Amino acid sequence: MNAKIYDFHGGIHPDERKTLSNRTPIQHPPLPAQLILPLGQHIGAAAEPIVEVGERVLKGQKIAEANGYVSVPLHAPTSGTVTFIGPQPYPHASGMPAPAIVIEADGRDEWAPLTPRPDYREMDPDALVALIRDAGINGLGGAGFPTAVKLCTQSRHHIDTLIINGTECEPYITADDLLMRERAAELIAGIDVFAHLLTPSQVLIGIEDNKPEAIAAVRAAIGARPYEVRVFPTKYPSGGEKQLIRLLTGLEVPSGKLPADIGVLCQNVGTCVAVHDAVLLGRPLISRITTLTGEALARPGNVEVLIGSPAHELLAYAGLDESKLDRLIMGGPMMGFTLPTLDVPVIKTSNCLLAPTAAELPAPPPAMPCIRCGECAEVCPANLLPQQLHFFALGEDVDQLKAHNLFDCIECGACAYVCPSSIPLVQYYRAAKADIREQEQKAKKAEYSKVRFEQRQERLRRAEEQKEAERKARAEKAARAKAAQAEAPAGEAAAPAQAAKPGLSDEQKKLKIEASMAQVALKKAEKQLALHATPELEAQVAELRAAAEAAQKALDAAVPAEPAPVAQPASDDAAKKAKIEAAMLKAQIRKLEKVEAPSAEQQAELEQLKAKLAEQEKLLDAAPAPVAKPAEQSAEKAVDPLKKAKVELAMKRTELKKAEKAGADDGELATLREALAAAEQALHAAEEQSDKPAPELVRVDKHGPVDETLRALKTEVAFARADLRKLERDPNAGDDALGAARARLASAEQQLEAHQTTTA
Ligand code: SF4
Ligand code: SF4
């Protein structure tokens, strides 16, 4: 009993023109000199090359690995050498090149070792699917979806009906027809593999009634298997997946759903043969049957073509008359696309190269406005409203396009075929679909970026919280330690101080500074003396030298006299810690104040730190003045009052000079001069109280032998001047004493001048 054949809505009956190519057996064109293998030949991610330029490859050797789940590997169609990896012509309407591996054939066609699995029924199903995937198989009848992925997707559903698509409804194309006629046994063996994996209740092989030889061959090859060939009237597009399911089962695949959702899986006959070759012969997908047809060819027919064969070589093999060629179409006249060049290679989905003349497939007349005749809707096999979709596509109304199920359109071209206004409807739908996909891609990316941004913010927030917690823990620990120290007995608290490395006491530091300053003052005066050898400067240098020596002696006496650091009271130690704490807080505050745009958290932290600093400073202010240490006391005792007065005087003099040099105002200078005068008075007082003899003047003769009388006279002038000044500074000095001193100076100067005149 013949099974019921259903019908689908719409469809058309264009001129089939299949006899152009279905009268001759499958041919085998010569091996091309060069094969161009695009890395992306299917839906999904392009394969990743695993060979290098210059590498020799064998026929069937894997040359590019699947790059992701929805991807398939690529194999060398013949033996030869990889000569290039990069952009090459690609069969696409855009004419854009695509990455490819180029192989220079060596003519030997030498196979790589193969691993046939006639025992595939013993294999783990996953391993069998992996084998199919590894053989680089994608659907050979449509867009080229990776077959293994389709099998995995279906595994989530129970497949009740396995449909084998032998429809080949598009005009001109006869590749599947010839394949079924000549490779029916391999086809059935391939179906066996699918049936083994899917265990469907029924296997239906759908073939249009315009292929009687194929129907007979397949029926014969089925033998005793429970597979059923279902033959139905020729109508375009019966080969559409959803249309074929409807035809054979009466089931409708709901909009937006997959056949698997209703328990159906479809496979093309070419794909079944490829699976047979992969499993039972161990051969990966490196060739396919392609129809070469059109009236520009002298010998149209079907060829078993190596993937990567350049189109121009195949067309030349089929007797292309370029003068007759209007355009080259990859695919059929309904769903194919015009190729921009003849240099493109055949890929795994290339079922036809159509080379028509201008008269054979005339270009459509210019498009006219839609007259709302509704014929397009009449023929649409997807039950869509093509004219409405056209308007929404023109208006880029994405919502309406989606609401009118744009993505159910199978781009069969039936609507455009019947449109009296010659509107290229399918082009509008393709462009609209591409735009929507791009927008969705962008929206997905934006969403992904947003999620990542939010995750980063969350991470930063957590890190900040953790830092804050650590800061608090440190502060609490320090507070506990401080409290414990305050409560601990003095001896315990002193222990760390004793362990600390001893340094100079404050008094020693002071003496050291004084000694350094005295040295500096002395050096400066010596320099002046070298330039101007006046008695005054000589006297000054002598004084400064004495002062410097005194300061150094005081320092020398203080350093060894300083006992080992004495344990300080706990309060002193706490004050030190408070100082350190305050310094650390200041550093943190400065750091935060440098932040240009502080966050609210940072502001809060800054305020907190400032408050803590204020507390520390209060503590420091309230701390008792440091107790004078024994070492300091002994150092004070050790310093000779005379020396100290001399050092003090030298320092005051230096301060005054510095201020004069710096251009200080009169008030400041007056204060410094007063301080200097006071220091001089203090020195005189100390000298008077001192029982030490006056220091000997050590004079350095820098200018060679000197006149002794001159030196003596000069010295007398200097002493006389010094005594006079001394008296002038003394508020108690009497006029007589002053007058005598002035007279003495005048006399000394006269004597000196007289001597200089006589010796000049
Ligand atoms: S191209 Fe799309 S809209 Fe036009 S008839 Fe085919 S399925 Fe319908
Ligand atoms: S067939 Fe063409 S003219 Fe007629 S309704 Fe459809 S789009 Fe408009």
mmCIF file of N, CA, C and O in Angstrom, residues 4-9 158-163 201-202 204 230 238 240-255 257-266 381-383:
data_model
loop_
_atom_site.group_PDB
_atom_site.id
_atom_site.type_symbol
_atom_site.label_atom_id
_atom_site.label_comp_id
_atom_site.label_asym_id
_atom_site.label_seq_id
_atom_site.Cartn_x
_atom_site.Cartn_y
_atom_site.Cartn_z
ATOM 1 N N LYS A 4 0.447 7.678 2.410
ATOM 2 C CA LYS A 4 -0.169 8.950 2.043
ATOM 3 C C LYS A 4 0.916 10.021 1.884
ATOM 4 O O LYS A 4 1.832 10.111 2.684
ATOM 5 N N ILE A 5 0.788 10.796 0.836
ATOM 6 C CA ILE A 5 1.683 11.940 0.625
ATOM 7 C C ILE A 5 0.881 13.201 0.891
ATOM 8 O O ILE A 5 -0.217 13.379 0.360
ATOM 9 N N TYR A 6 1.419 14.045 1.739
ATOM 10 C CA TYR A 6 0.747 15.303 2.081
ATOM 11 C C TYR A 6 1.210 16.396 1.121
ATOM 12 O O TYR A 6 2.048 16.166 0.252
ATOM 13 N N ASP A 7 0.716 17.563 1.335
ATOM 14 C CA ASP A 7 1.134 18.706 0.504
ATOM 15 C C ASP A 7 1.479 19.864 1.430
ATOM 16 O O ASP A 7 1.092 19.885 2.596
ATOM 17 N N PHE A 8 2.235 20.801 0.931
ATOM 18 C CA PHE A 8 2.514 22.015 1.719
ATOM 19 C C PHE A 8 1.959 23.206 0.952
ATOM 20 O O PHE A 8 1.736 23.140 -0.257
ATOM 21 N N HIS A 9 1.810 24.303 1.683
ATOM 22 C CA HIS A 9 1.221 25.490 1.082
ATOM 23 C C HIS A 9 2.162 26.076 0.030
ATOM 24 O O HIS A 9 3.379 26.088 0.203
ATOM 25 N N HIS A 158 14.079 12.345 21.354
ATOM 26 C CA HIS A 158 13.965 11.046 20.713
ATOM 27 C C HIS A 158 13.573 11.258 19.256
ATOM 28 O O HIS A 158 12.620 11.965 18.947
ATOM 29 N N ILE A 159 14.370 10.687 18.353
ATOM 30 C CA ILE A 159 14.068 10.822 16.923
ATOM 31 C C ILE A 159 13.189 9.650 16.507
ATOM 32 O O ILE A 159 13.618 8.500 16.516
ATOM 33 N N ASP A 160 11.983 10.002 16.146
ATOM 34 C CA ASP A 160 11.034 8.973 15.723
ATOM 35 C C ASP A 160 11.166 8.686 14.233
ATOM 36 O O ASP A 160 11.063 7.532 13.800
ATOM 37 N N THR A 161 11.421 9.758 13.476
ATOM 38 C CA THR A 161 11.468 9.601 12.023
ATOM 39 C C THR A 161 12.768 10.159 11.465
ATOM 40 O O THR A 161 13.098 11.322 11.706
ATOM 41 N N LEU A 162 13.488 9.281 10.767
ATOM 42 C CA LEU A 162 14.689 9.752 10.057
ATOM 43 C C LEU A 162 14.296 9.942 8.598
ATOM 44 O O LEU A 162 13.840 8.989 7.937
ATOM 45 N N ILE A 163 14.444 11.197 8.118
ATOM 46 C CA ILE A 163 14.078 11.484 6.718
ATOM 47 C C ILE A 163 15.351 11.712 5.915
ATOM 48 O O ILE A 163 16.213 12.505 6.317
ATOM 49 N N SER A 201 11.943 5.082 14.608
ATOM 50 C CA SER A 201 10.867 4.125 14.337
ATOM 51 C C SER A 201 10.721 3.896 12.844
ATOM 52 O O SER A 201 10.338 2.818 12.401
ATOM 53 N N GLN A 202 10.989 4.946 12.086
ATOM 54 C CA GLN A 202 10.870 4.791 10.642
ATOM 55 C C GLN A 202 11.952 5.606 9.918
ATOM 56 O O GLN A 202 12.390 6.639 10.404
ATOM 57 N N LEU A 204 12.426 7.301 6.247
ATOM 58 C CA LEU A 204 11.726 7.663 5.006
ATOM 59 C C LEU A 204 12.702 8.342 4.060
ATOM 60 O O LEU A 204 13.392 9.284 4.447
ATOM 61 N N ARG A 230 9.672 7.268 -0.408
ATOM 62 C CA ARG A 230 8.382 7.939 -0.650
ATOM 63 C C ARG A 230 8.563 8.898 -1.824
ATOM 64 O O ARG A 230 9.410 9.784 -1.807
ATOM 65 N N SER A 238 10.089 21.508 -2.609
ATOM 66 C CA SER A 238 9.827 20.311 -1.795
ATOM 67 C C SER A 238 11.040 19.910 -0.969
ATOM 68 O O SER A 238 10.921 19.203 0.035
ATOM 69 N N GLY A 240 12.909 21.797 0.800
ATOM 70 C CA GLY A 240 13.059 22.537 2.065
ATOM 71 C C GLY A 240 12.752 21.589 3.221
ATOM 72 O O GLY A 240 11.815 20.795 3.151
ATOM 73 N N GLU A 241 13.534 21.667 4.274
ATOM 74 C CA GLU A 241 13.421 20.686 5.362
ATOM 75 C C GLU A 241 11.988 20.609 5.914
ATOM 76 O O GLU A 241 11.400 19.528 6.038
ATOM 77 N N LYS A 242 11.433 21.767 6.219
ATOM 78 C CA LYS A 242 10.090 21.780 6.816
ATOM 79 C C LYS A 242 9.035 21.324 5.804
ATOM 80 O O LYS A 242 8.051 20.671 6.160
ATOM 81 N N GLN A 243 9.273 21.681 4.527
ATOM 82 C CA GLN A 243 8.314 21.285 3.485
ATOM 83 C C GLN A 243 8.356 19.772 3.272
ATOM 84 O O GLN A 243 7.309 19.127 3.108
ATOM 85 N N LEU A 244 9.560 19.202 3.302
ATOM 86 C CA LEU A 244 9.682 17.756 3.093
ATOM 87 C C LEU A 244 9.052 16.989 4.272
ATOM 88 O O LEU A 244 8.380 15.960 4.059
ATOM 89 N N ILE A 245 9.251 17.500 5.463
ATOM 90 C CA ILE A 245 8.649 16.845 6.645
ATOM 91 C C ILE A 245 7.122 16.850 6.500
ATOM 92 O O ILE A 245 6.440 15.859 6.758
ATOM 93 N N ARG A 246 6.624 17.985 6.056
ATOM 94 C CA ARG A 246 5.164 18.117 5.867
ATOM 95 C C ARG A 246 4.686 17.122 4.794
ATOM 96 O O ARG A 246 3.692 16.413 4.970
ATOM 97 N N LEU A 247 5.458 17.059 3.700
ATOM 98 C CA LEU A 247 5.077 16.171 2.602
ATOM 99 C C LEU A 247 5.017 14.705 3.031
ATOM 100 O O LEU A 247 4.093 13.974 2.700
ATOM 101 N N LEU A 248 6.052 14.296 3.791
ATOM 102 C CA LEU A 248 6.162 12.867 4.109
ATOM 103 C C LEU A 248 5.390 12.444 5.346
ATOM 104 O O LEU A 248 4.989 11.294 5.470
ATOM 105 N N THR A 249 5.216 13.380 6.276
ATOM 106 C CA THR A 249 4.585 12.966 7.546
ATOM 107 C C THR A 249 3.298 13.715 7.872
ATOM 108 O O THR A 249 2.555 13.313 8.773
ATOM 109 N N GLY A 250 3.088 14.825 7.190
ATOM 110 C CA GLY A 250 1.914 15.649 7.518
ATOM 111 C C GLY A 250 2.151 16.525 8.739
ATOM 112 O O GLY A 250 1.285 17.296 9.140
ATOM 113 N N LEU A 251 3.359 16.432 9.333
ATOM 114 C CA LEU A 251 3.653 17.225 10.543
ATOM 115 C C LEU A 251 4.148 18.621 10.174
ATOM 116 O O LEU A 251 4.828 18.806 9.162
ATOM 117 N N GLU A 252 3.827 19.576 11.014
ATOM 118 C CA GLU A 252 4.311 20.947 10.830
ATOM 119 C C GLU A 252 5.368 21.216 11.890
ATOM 120 O O GLU A 252 5.157 20.927 13.068
ATOM 121 N N VAL A 253 6.485 21.792 11.460
ATOM 122 C CA VAL A 253 7.472 22.234 12.452
ATOM 123 C C VAL A 253 7.069 23.659 12.845
ATOM 124 O O VAL A 253 7.032 24.543 11.997
ATOM 125 N N PRO A 254 6.734 23.871 14.120
ATOM 126 C CA PRO A 254 6.285 25.213 14.518
ATOM 127 C C PRO A 254 7.354 26.277 14.268
ATOM 128 O O PRO A 254 8.547 25.978 14.252
ATOM 129 N N SER A 255 6.883 27.514 14.102
ATOM 130 C CA SER A 255 7.800 28.637 13.860
ATOM 131 C C SER A 255 8.823 28.728 14.990
ATOM 132 O O SER A 255 8.477 28.643 16.170
ATOM 133 N N LYS A 257 11.021 26.599 15.758
ATOM 134 C CA LYS A 257 11.401 25.287 16.312
ATOM 135 C C LYS A 257 12.225 24.505 15.299
ATOM 136 O O LYS A 257 12.276 24.835 14.110
ATOM 137 N N LEU A 258 12.834 23.419 15.798
ATOM 138 C CA LEU A 258 13.630 22.536 14.940
ATOM 139 C C LEU A 258 12.844 21.259 14.667
ATOM 140 O O LEU A 258 11.978 20.879 15.464
ATOM 141 N N PRO A 259 13.182 20.570 13.562
ATOM 142 C CA PRO A 259 12.514 19.274 13.311
ATOM 143 C C PRO A 259 12.647 18.319 14.497
ATOM 144 O O PRO A 259 11.723 17.561 14.802
ATOM 145 N N ALA A 260 13.818 18.402 15.171
ATOM 146 C CA ALA A 260 14.028 17.496 16.310
ATOM 147 C C ALA A 260 12.975 17.706 17.390
ATOM 148 O O ALA A 260 12.659 16.779 18.147
ATOM 149 N N ASP A 261 12.433 18.942 17.462
ATOM 150 C CA ASP A 261 11.421 19.220 18.478
ATOM 151 C C ASP A 261 10.136 18.419 18.241
ATOM 152 O O ASP A 261 9.327 18.271 19.157
ATOM 153 N N ILE A 262 9.958 17.968 17.006
ATOM 154 C CA ILE A 262 8.788 17.113 16.758
ATOM 155 C C ILE A 262 9.237 15.688 16.426
ATOM 156 O O ILE A 262 8.518 14.913 15.803
ATOM 157 N N GLY A 263 10.505 15.352 16.805
ATOM 158 C CA GLY A 263 10.976 13.966 16.670
ATOM 159 C C GLY A 263 11.420 13.586 15.270
ATOM 160 O O GLY A 263 11.375 12.404 14.903
ATOM 161 N N VAL A 264 11.851 14.554 14.477
ATOM 162 C CA VAL A 264 12.265 14.255 13.097
ATOM 163 C C VAL A 264 13.700 14.744 12.868
ATOM 164 O O VAL A 264 14.090 15.795 13.363
ATOM 165 N N LEU A 265 14.481 13.970 12.144
ATOM 166 C CA LEU A 265 15.820 14.404 11.729
ATOM 167 C C LEU A 265 15.939 14.216 10.220
ATOM 168 O O LEU A 265 15.593 13.152 9.695
ATOM 169 N N CYS A 266 16.426 15.240 9.520
ATOM 170 C CA CYS A 266 16.615 15.151 8.069
ATOM 171 C C CYS A 266 18.096 15.118 7.730
ATOM 172 O O CYS A 266 18.882 15.855 8.332
ATOM 173 N N PRO A 381 6.008 28.904 0.552
ATOM 174 C CA PRO A 381 5.876 27.599 1.210
ATOM 175 C C PRO A 381 5.945 27.693 2.731
ATOM 176 O O PRO A 381 5.643 26.721 3.420
ATOM 177 N N ALA A 382 6.358 28.870 3.233
ATOM 178 C CA ALA A 382 6.459 29.033 4.685
ATOM 179 C C ALA A 382 5.254 29.769 5.251
ATOM 180 O O ALA A 382 5.272 30.160 6.424
ATOM 181 N N ASN A 383 4.250 29.951 4.406
ATOM 182 C CA ASN A 383 3.022 30.635 4.845
ATOM 183 C C ASN A 383 3.265 32.041 5.371
ATOM 184 O O ASN A 383 2.635 32.468 6.337
#
